[in-house]
PDB file of C-alpha atoms in Angstrom:
ATOM      1  CA  MET A   1      35.849   4.524  36.959  1.00 67.00           C
ATOM      2  CA  ASP A   2      38.461   6.604  35.259  1.00 75.00           C
ATOM      3  CA  LYS A   3      40.966   3.664  34.586  1.00 88.00           C
ATOM      4  CA  LEU A   4      38.352   1.515  33.200  1.00 90.00           C
ATOM      5  CA  ALA A   5      36.912   4.020  31.064  1.00 88.00           C
ATOM      6  CA  GLU A   6      40.474   4.563  29.851  1.00 92.00           C
ATOM      7  CA  GLU A   7      40.736   0.966  29.517  1.00 93.00           C
ATOM      8  CA  VAL A   8      38.402   0.832  27.440  1.00 95.00           C
ATOM      9  CA  PHE A   9      37.769   3.864  24.832  1.00 96.00           C
ATOM     10  CA  GLU A  10      38.987   2.188  22.147  1.00 96.00           C
ATOM     11  CA  HIS A  11      36.177  -0.271  22.211  1.00 96.00           C
ATOM     12  CA  VAL A  12      33.158   2.470  23.074  1.00 97.00           C
ATOM     13  CA  ASP A  13      34.869   4.569  20.656  1.00 97.00           C
ATOM     14  CA  GLY A  14      34.602   2.054  17.535  1.00 96.00           C
ATOM     15  CA  ILE A  15      31.682   0.744  18.662  1.00 97.00           C
ATOM     16  CA  PHE A  16      29.642   4.421  18.970  1.00 98.00           C
ATOM     17  CA  GLY A  17      32.054   6.012  16.218  1.00 97.00           C
ATOM     18  CA  LEU A  18      32.135   8.779  18.420  1.00 98.00           C
ATOM     19  CA  THR A  19      35.700  10.419  16.741  1.00 97.00           C
ATOM     20  CA  THR A  20      35.582   8.846  13.422  1.00 97.00           C
ATOM     21  CA  VAL A  21      31.805   9.437  12.362  1.00 97.00           C
ATOM     22  CA  LEU A  22      31.162  12.397  15.052  1.00 97.00           C
ATOM     23  CA  GLU A  23      34.724  13.842  14.543  1.00 97.00           C
ATOM     24  CA  LEU A  24      34.555  14.674  18.150  1.00 98.00           C
ATOM     25  CA  PRO A  25      38.267  15.755  19.611  1.00 97.00           C
ATOM     26  CA  ARG A  26      39.373  12.427  22.092  1.00 96.00           C
ATOM     27  CA  GLU A  27      38.320  14.744  25.396  1.00 96.00           C
ATOM     28  CA  LEU A  28      34.771  15.331  24.246  1.00 97.00           C
ATOM     29  CA  ALA A  29      34.788  11.513  23.055  1.00 97.00           C
ATOM     30  CA  PHE A  30      36.460  10.076  26.274  1.00 97.00           C
ATOM     31  CA  LYS A  31      33.183  12.651  28.543  1.00 96.00           C
ATOM     32  CA  ILE A  32      30.645  10.595  26.690  1.00 97.00           C
ATOM     33  CA  SER A  33      32.240   7.053  26.525  1.00 97.00           C
ATOM     34  CA  LYS A  34      32.886   7.581  30.042  1.00 95.00           C
ATOM     35  CA  GLU A  35      28.986   8.155  30.391  1.00 95.00           C
ATOM     36  CA  VAL A  36      28.051   4.751  28.902  1.00 96.00           C
ATOM     37  CA  VAL A  37      30.520   3.149  30.789  1.00 95.00           C
ATOM     38  CA  GLU A  38      29.297   4.631  34.021  1.00 94.00           C
ATOM     39  CA  LEU A  39      25.929   3.965  33.227  1.00 95.00           C
ATOM     40  CA  VAL A  40      26.496   0.053  32.080  1.00 95.00           C
ATOM     41  CA  ALA A  41      28.448  -0.755  35.298  1.00 92.00           C
ATOM     42  CA  SER A  42      26.255   0.265  37.706  1.00 90.00           C
ATOM     43  CA  ALA A  43      24.505  -2.706  36.806  1.00 85.00           C
ATOM     44  CA  TYR A  44      26.695  -4.548  38.527  1.00 84.00           C
ATOM     45  CA  SER A  45      27.143  -5.541  42.206  1.00 80.00           C
ATOM     46  CA  SER A  46      30.847  -5.669  41.390  1.00 84.00           C
ATOM     47  CA  LYS A  47      33.671  -3.607  39.643  1.00 85.00           C
ATOM     48  CA  PRO A  48      33.220  -5.807  36.407  1.00 88.00           C
ATOM     49  CA  SER A  49      36.298  -6.778  33.996  1.00 90.00           C
ATOM     50  CA  PRO A  50      36.730  -4.586  30.668  1.00 90.00           C
ATOM     51  CA  GLU A  51      35.461  -7.504  28.669  1.00 93.00           C
ATOM     52  CA  THR A  52      32.194  -8.141  30.387  1.00 93.00           C
ATOM     53  CA  LEU A  53      31.975  -4.195  30.123  1.00 94.00           C
ATOM     54  CA  ILE A  54      32.303  -4.308  26.386  1.00 95.00           C
ATOM     55  CA  LYS A  55      30.204  -6.749  25.622  1.00 95.00           C
ATOM     56  CA  ARG A  56      27.703  -5.818  27.960  1.00 95.00           C
ATOM     57  CA  ILE A  57      27.828  -1.817  26.052  1.00 97.00           C
ATOM     58  CA  LYS A  58      27.750  -4.594  22.515  1.00 96.00           C
ATOM     59  CA  ARG A  59      24.411  -6.207  23.812  1.00 95.00           C
ATOM     60  CA  ASP A  60      22.692  -3.147  24.338  1.00 96.00           C
ATOM     61  CA  ARG A  61      24.047  -0.846  21.964  1.00 94.00           C
ATOM     62  CA  LYS A  62      20.645   0.360  20.810  1.00 93.00           C
ATOM     63  CA  THR A  63      19.853   1.621  24.218  1.00 94.00           C
ATOM     64  CA  LEU A  64      22.962   3.200  24.401  1.00 97.00           C
ATOM     65  CA  PHE A  65      22.990   4.851  21.605  1.00 97.00           C
ATOM     66  CA  GLU A  66      19.982   7.235  22.865  1.00 97.00           C
ATOM     67  CA  VAL A  67      22.166   7.867  25.378  1.00 97.00           C
ATOM     68  CA  VAL A  68      25.100   9.033  23.361  1.00 98.00           C
ATOM     69  CA  VAL A  69      23.027  11.198  21.689  1.00 98.00           C
ATOM     70  CA  SER A  70      21.784  12.751  24.421  1.00 97.00           C
ATOM     71  CA  LYS A  71      25.407  13.642  26.075  1.00 97.00           C
ATOM     72  CA  VAL A  72      26.103  15.150  21.972  1.00 97.00           C
ATOM     73  CA  LEU A  73      23.091  17.616  22.024  1.00 97.00           C
ATOM     74  CA  GLU A  74      24.380  18.454  25.789  1.00 96.00           C
ATOM     75  CA  LEU A  75      27.781  18.707  24.898  1.00 96.00           C
ATOM     76  CA  VAL A  76      28.003  20.212  20.740  1.00 96.00           C
ATOM     77  CA  GLU A  77      25.955  23.903  20.344  1.00 94.00           C
ATOM     78  CA  LYS A  78      25.619  23.371  16.402  1.00 96.00           C
ATOM     79  CA  PRO A  79      25.789  20.118  15.300  1.00 97.00           C
ATOM     80  CA  THR A  80      27.337  19.817  11.648  1.00 98.00           C
ATOM     81  CA  PRO A  81      25.798  18.316   8.748  1.00 98.00           C
ATOM     82  CA  ARG A  82      27.371  14.743   9.126  1.00 97.00           C
ATOM     83  CA  GLN A  83      26.435  15.066  13.059  1.00 98.00           C
ATOM     84  CA  LEU A  84      23.084  16.085  12.817  1.00 98.00           C
ATOM     85  CA  GLU A  85      22.857  12.378  10.452  1.00 98.00           C
ATOM     86  CA  TYR A  86      24.309  10.871  12.996  1.00 98.00           C
ATOM     87  CA  ILE A  87      22.012  12.051  15.276  1.00 98.00           C
ATOM     88  CA  VAL A  88      18.694  11.788  13.920  1.00 98.00           C
ATOM     89  CA  ALA A  89      19.795   8.116  12.769  1.00 97.00           C
ATOM     90  CA  ASN A  90      20.987   7.169  16.324  1.00 97.00           C
ATOM     91  CA  GLY A  91      18.368   9.506  18.760  1.00 97.00           C
ATOM     92  CA  GLY A  92      15.385   7.923  18.971  1.00 96.00           C
ATOM     93  CA  ARG A  93      13.521   9.473  21.911  1.00 95.00           C
ATOM     94  CA  ALA A  94      16.342  10.991  22.913  1.00 96.00           C
ATOM     95  CA  LEU A  95      15.453  13.536  20.107  1.00 97.00           C
ATOM     96  CA  LEU A  96      12.612  14.737  21.599  1.00 96.00           C
ATOM     97  CA  GLY A  97      13.561  17.880  23.873  1.00 94.00           C
ATOM     98  CA  GLU A  98      15.645  18.913  20.887  1.00 97.00           C
ATOM     99  CA  VAL A  99      13.400  18.490  17.980  1.00 97.00           C
ATOM    100  CA  GLU A 100      12.434  22.419  17.320  1.00 97.00           C
ATOM    101  CA  LYS A 101      16.474  22.972  17.157  1.00 97.00           C
ATOM    102  CA  LEU A 102      17.003  19.384  14.980  1.00 98.00           C
ATOM    103  CA  TYR A 103      14.309  20.904  12.746  1.00 98.00           C
ATOM    104  CA  LYS A 104      15.330  23.942  11.974  1.00 97.00           C
ATOM    105  CA  LEU A 105      19.520  22.610  11.540  1.00 98.00           C
ATOM    106  CA  ALA A 106      17.933  19.816   8.980  1.00 98.00           C
ATOM    107  CA  VAL A 107      16.349  22.618   6.955  1.00 98.00           C
ATOM    108  CA  ALA A 108      19.286  25.026   6.985  1.00 98.00           C
ATOM    109  CA  TYR A 109      21.285  22.278   6.142  1.00 98.00           C
ATOM    110  CA  LYS A 110      17.970  20.812   3.864  1.00 98.00           C
ATOM    111  CA  MET A 111      18.147  17.316   5.026  1.00 98.00           C
ATOM    112  CA  ASP A 112      15.213  16.316   4.084  1.00 97.00           C
ATOM    113  CA  SER A 113      15.643  12.713   5.181  1.00 97.00           C
ATOM    114  CA  ALA A 114      16.482  13.782   8.748  1.00 98.00           C
ATOM    115  CA  ILE A 115      13.142  16.089   8.711  1.00 98.00           C
ATOM    116  CA  GLU A 116      11.323  12.814   7.706  1.00 98.00           C
ATOM    117  CA  VAL A 117      13.090  10.696  10.701  1.00 98.00           C
ATOM    118  CA  LEU A 118      12.367  13.767  12.740  1.00 98.00           C
ATOM    119  CA  LYS A 119       8.760  14.072  12.147  1.00 98.00           C
ATOM    120  CA  HIS A 120       8.119  10.010  12.451  1.00 97.00           C
ATOM    121  CA  VAL A 121      10.337  10.260  15.882  1.00 97.00           C
ATOM    122  CA  TRP A 122       7.666  13.633  17.143  1.00 98.00           C
ATOM    123  CA  ASN A 123       4.900  12.367  15.579  1.00 97.00           C
ATOM    124  CA  THR A 124       5.266   8.362  17.088  1.00 96.00           C
ATOM    125  CA  TYR A 125       5.778   9.633  20.691  1.00 95.00           C
ATOM    126  CA  ARG A 126       4.493  13.134  20.921  1.00 95.00           C
ATOM    127  CA  GLY A 127       2.653  14.229  18.645  1.00 96.00           C
ATOM    128  CA  LYS A 128      -0.916  11.705  19.734  1.00 95.00           C
ATOM    129  CA  GLY A 129      -3.855  14.361  19.246  1.00 96.00           C
ATOM    130  CA  PHE A 130      -2.359  17.092  17.865  1.00 98.00           C
ATOM    131  CA  VAL A 131      -3.538  19.006  14.520  1.00 98.00           C
ATOM    132  CA  GLU A 132      -0.635  18.520  11.679  1.00 98.00           C
ATOM    133  CA  CYS A 133       0.766  21.433  10.822  1.00 98.00           C
ATOM    134  CA  PRO A 134       0.120  22.741   6.730  1.00 98.00           C
ATOM    135  CA  ARG A 135       3.492  23.621   7.100  1.00 97.00           C
ATOM    136  CA  CYS A 136       6.309  21.565   8.576  1.00 97.00           C
ATOM    137  CA  GLY A 137       3.735  18.418   8.557  1.00 97.00           C
ATOM    138  CA  PHE A 138       4.502  17.615  12.378  1.00 98.00           C
ATOM    139  CA  ASN A 139       1.535  16.682  14.692  1.00 98.00           C
ATOM    140  CA  ALA A 140       2.417  19.200  16.420  1.00 98.00           C
ATOM    141  CA  VAL A 141      -0.564  22.473  16.291  1.00 98.00           C
ATOM    142  CA  SER A 142      -0.762  23.632  19.494  1.00 98.00           C
ATOM    143  CA  PRO A 143      -4.090  24.556  21.529  1.00 97.00           C
ATOM    144  CA  GLU A 144      -2.973  28.248  20.589  1.00 97.00           C
ATOM    145  CA  ARG A 145      -2.815  27.224  17.147  1.00 98.00           C
ATOM    146  CA  TYR A 146       0.663  27.614  16.535  1.00 98.00           C
ATOM    147  CA  CYS A 147       3.016  25.092  15.508  1.00 98.00           C
ATOM    148  CA  ILE A 148       5.332  23.922  18.283  1.00 97.00           C
ATOM    149  CA  ILE A 149       8.324  22.718  15.818  1.00 98.00           C
ATOM    150  CA  CYS A 150       8.057  25.716  13.054  1.00 97.00           C
ATOM    151  CA  GLY A 151       6.102  28.115  14.667  1.00 97.00           C
ATOM    152  CA  TYR A 152       3.687  28.174  11.465  1.00 98.00           C
ATOM    153  CA  VAL A 153      -0.337  29.870  12.749  1.00 98.00           C
ATOM    154  CA  VAL A 154      -2.409  28.041  11.280  1.00 98.00           C
ATOM    155  CA  SER A 155      -6.205  29.496  10.472  1.00 98.00           C
ATOM    156  CA  GLU A 156      -9.464  29.088  12.350  1.00 97.00           C
ATOM    157  CA  ASP A 157     -10.841  27.488   9.000  1.00 98.00           C
ATOM    158  CA  TYR A 158      -7.978  25.197   8.522  1.00 98.00           C
ATOM    159  CA  LEU A 159      -8.283  23.901  12.163  1.00 98.00           C
ATOM    160  CA  ARG A 160     -11.835  23.185  11.901  1.00 98.00           C
ATOM    161  CA  ALA A 161     -10.639  21.146   8.716  1.00 98.00           C
ATOM    162  CA  ALA A 162      -8.043  19.073  10.456  1.00 98.00           C
ATOM    163  CA  LEU A 163     -10.645  18.364  13.899  1.00 98.00           C
ATOM    164  CA  GLY A 164     -13.296  17.211  11.676  1.00 98.00           C
ATOM    165  CA  PHE A 165     -15.371  19.786  13.256  1.00 98.00           C
ATOM    166  CA  GLU A 166     -18.399  20.057  11.016  1.00 97.00           C
ATOM    167  CA  GLU A 167     -19.306  15.865  11.701  1.00 97.00           C
ATOM    168  CA  LYS A 168     -17.991  16.021  15.448  1.00 98.00           C
ATOM    169  CA  PHE A 169     -20.503  19.108  16.082  1.00 98.00           C
ATOM    170  CA  ASN A 170     -23.150  16.926  14.641  1.00 97.00           C
ATOM    171  CA  ALA A 171     -22.396  13.785  16.799  1.00 97.00           C
ATOM    172  CA  TYR A 172     -22.355  16.507  19.647  1.00 97.00           C
ATOM    173  CA  LEU A 173     -26.059  18.183  18.963  1.00 95.00           C
ATOM    174  CA  LYS A 174     -27.846  14.588  19.037  1.00 92.00           C
ATOM    175  CA  THR A 175     -26.104  13.157  22.224  1.00 94.00           C
ATOM    176  CA  ALA A 176     -25.765  16.747  24.448  1.00 95.00           C
ATOM    177  CA  SER A 177     -27.922  16.987  27.614  1.00 93.00           C
ATOM    178  CA  ILE A 178     -29.369  20.159  28.200  1.00 92.00           C
ATOM    179  CA  ALA A 179     -27.563  21.295  31.189  1.00 92.00           C
ATOM    180  CA  GLU A 180     -24.367  20.956  28.229  1.00 95.00           C
ATOM    181  CA  LEU A 181     -26.685  22.970  25.716  1.00 94.00           C
ATOM    182  CA  ASN A 182     -26.710  25.601  28.263  1.00 91.00           C
ATOM    183  CA  ASP A 183     -23.124  25.649  29.129  1.00 94.00           C
ATOM    184  CA  VAL A 184     -22.139  25.892  25.587  1.00 96.00           C
ATOM    185  CA  LEU A 185     -24.768  28.984  24.985  1.00 95.00           C
ATOM    186  CA  LYS A 186     -23.552  30.810  27.778  1.00 95.00           C
ATOM    187  CA  LEU A 187     -19.843  30.561  26.763  1.00 97.00           C
ATOM    188  CA  GLY A 188     -19.746  30.739  23.540  1.00 97.00           C
ATOM    189  CA  TYR A 189     -17.482  27.871  22.667  1.00 98.00           C
ATOM    190  CA  VAL A 190     -16.610  23.887  22.985  1.00 98.00           C
ATOM    191  CA  LEU A 191     -14.186  21.532  23.535  1.00 98.00           C
ATOM    192  CA  VAL A 192     -12.774  19.528  20.605  1.00 98.00           C
ATOM    193  CA  GLY A 193     -10.614  16.445  20.555  1.00 98.00           C
ATOM    194  CA  GLU A 194      -9.529  13.560  19.135  1.00 95.00           C
ATOM    195  CA  LYS A 195     -12.819  11.428  20.415  1.00 96.00           C
ATOM    196  CA  GLY A 196     -15.214  14.444  19.547  1.00 98.00           C
ATOM    197  CA  VAL A 197     -16.926  17.876  20.441  1.00 98.00           C
ATOM    198  CA  TYR A 198     -17.489  18.370  24.210  1.00 98.00           C
ATOM    199  CA  SER A 199     -18.867  20.848  26.740  1.00 97.00           C
ATOM    200  CA  PRO A 200     -16.761  23.840  28.549  1.00 96.00           C
ATOM    201  CA  ASN A 201     -16.878  21.990  32.116  1.00 94.00           C
ATOM    202  CA  SER A 202     -16.436  18.455  30.469  1.00 96.00           C
ATOM    203  CA  GLN A 203     -14.278  16.270  32.335  1.00 94.00           C
ATOM    204  CA  ARG A 204     -15.071  13.503  30.192  1.00 95.00           C
ATOM    205  CA  ALA A 205     -13.507  15.502  27.467  1.00 97.00           C
ATOM    206  CA  ARG A 206      -9.689  15.717  29.717  1.00 94.00           C
ATOM    207  CA  LEU A 207      -9.794  11.932  30.341  1.00 96.00           C
ATOM    208  CA  GLU A 208     -10.643  10.930  26.248  1.00 96.00           C
ATOM    209  CA  ASN A 209      -8.195  13.224  24.928  1.00 97.00           C
ATOM    210  CA  PRO A 210      -4.416  13.825  25.093  1.00 95.00           C
ATOM    211  CA  ILE A 211      -5.381  17.333  23.617  1.00 97.00           C
ATOM    212  CA  LEU A 212      -8.276  19.075  23.537  1.00 98.00           C
ATOM    213  CA  TYR A 213      -9.003  22.825  21.571  1.00 98.00           C
ATOM    214  CA  ILE A 214     -11.385  25.029  22.090  1.00 98.00           C
ATOM    215  CA  VAL A 215     -13.564  26.471  18.686  1.00 98.00           C
ATOM    216  CA  TYR A 216     -15.771  28.884  19.329  1.00 98.00           C
ATOM    217  CA  LEU A 217     -19.076  28.746  17.469  1.00 98.00           C
ATOM    218  CA  ARG A 218     -21.172  30.874  15.104  1.00 97.00           C
ATOM    219  CA  LYS A 219     -24.048  32.589  14.703  1.00 97.00           C
ATOM    220  CA  SER A 220     -25.314  29.250  12.856  1.00 97.00           C
ATOM    221  CA  GLU A 221     -23.746  27.235  15.577  1.00 97.00           C
ATOM    222  CA  ILE A 222     -25.393  28.750  17.992  1.00 96.00           C
ATOM    223  CA  SER A 223     -28.914  28.602  16.414  1.00 96.00           C
ATOM    224  CA  ARG A 224     -28.645  25.075  15.651  1.00 96.00           C
ATOM    225  CA  LEU A 225     -27.601  24.486  19.781  1.00 95.00           C
ATOM    226  CA  LEU A 226     -31.230  26.676  20.185  1.00 94.00           C
ATOM    227  CA  GLU A 227     -33.251  24.756  17.884  1.00 93.00           C
ATOM    228  CA  GLU A 228     -31.817  21.120  19.511  1.00 92.00           C
ATOM    229  CA  ALA A 229     -32.814  22.574  22.664  1.00 87.00           C
ATOM    230  CA  SER A 230     -36.136  23.602  21.770  1.00 87.00           C
ATOM    231  CA  SER A 231     -36.851  20.139  20.427  1.00 86.00           C
ATOM    232  CA  ARG A 232     -36.624  18.610  23.012  1.00 73.00           C
ATOM    233  CA  GLU A 233     -39.451  20.786  24.670  1.00 58.00           C
ATOM    234  CA  LEU A 234     -37.044  22.035  27.804  1.00 49.00           C
ATOM    235  CA  PRO A 235     -35.948  25.360  28.705  1.00 50.00           C
ATOM    236  CA  ILE A 236     -33.140  26.273  28.889  1.00 47.00           C
TER     237      ILE A 236
END
């Protein structure tokens, strides 16, 4: 495979800009090129010719760019601004495991366009159900109220507003069973996700929502729970 990788190196280098755009030393560029060659060649039952291999690489270059970026992220400890621009533009899903690091680099390099691309990739593939961070704009506020990307800690008031808690809580009061109301009164909190408010022991909550947040109830909300339970004329 080394011989085949050597034969097609200039072509692979030209397709992915390893020594030109990325400005990688030849040794590192060859290592990445060989990874691409081995991956593509593995799809054939016998060793492909250089021409066949290059044709396949050109055809699948969009997918293979993610492979290249993945190897660059593995081998280059601190990408330069030019390398970061390349990584963000071509990385796709390969960026997901390194978004926090890449975001910090983009901030340091003042590359707003790179931040927007990172945000789009994260929000598309990993941010479903997460609350948006007011500082960095990524959908990345964890159930512990800190942003996975920039580390910012949001307030309880912000979290409630972002979740649309009041409206969801009103809907919950009308639909919760007495048993569910009882659970909430005992524990003092509810689970909140995209689809609504749930009792702490709800299995449905975990099936319907990718992310759940714990929201502790205030005195006024506890009073409303008690009123709702009493209005049904059933003991709590």
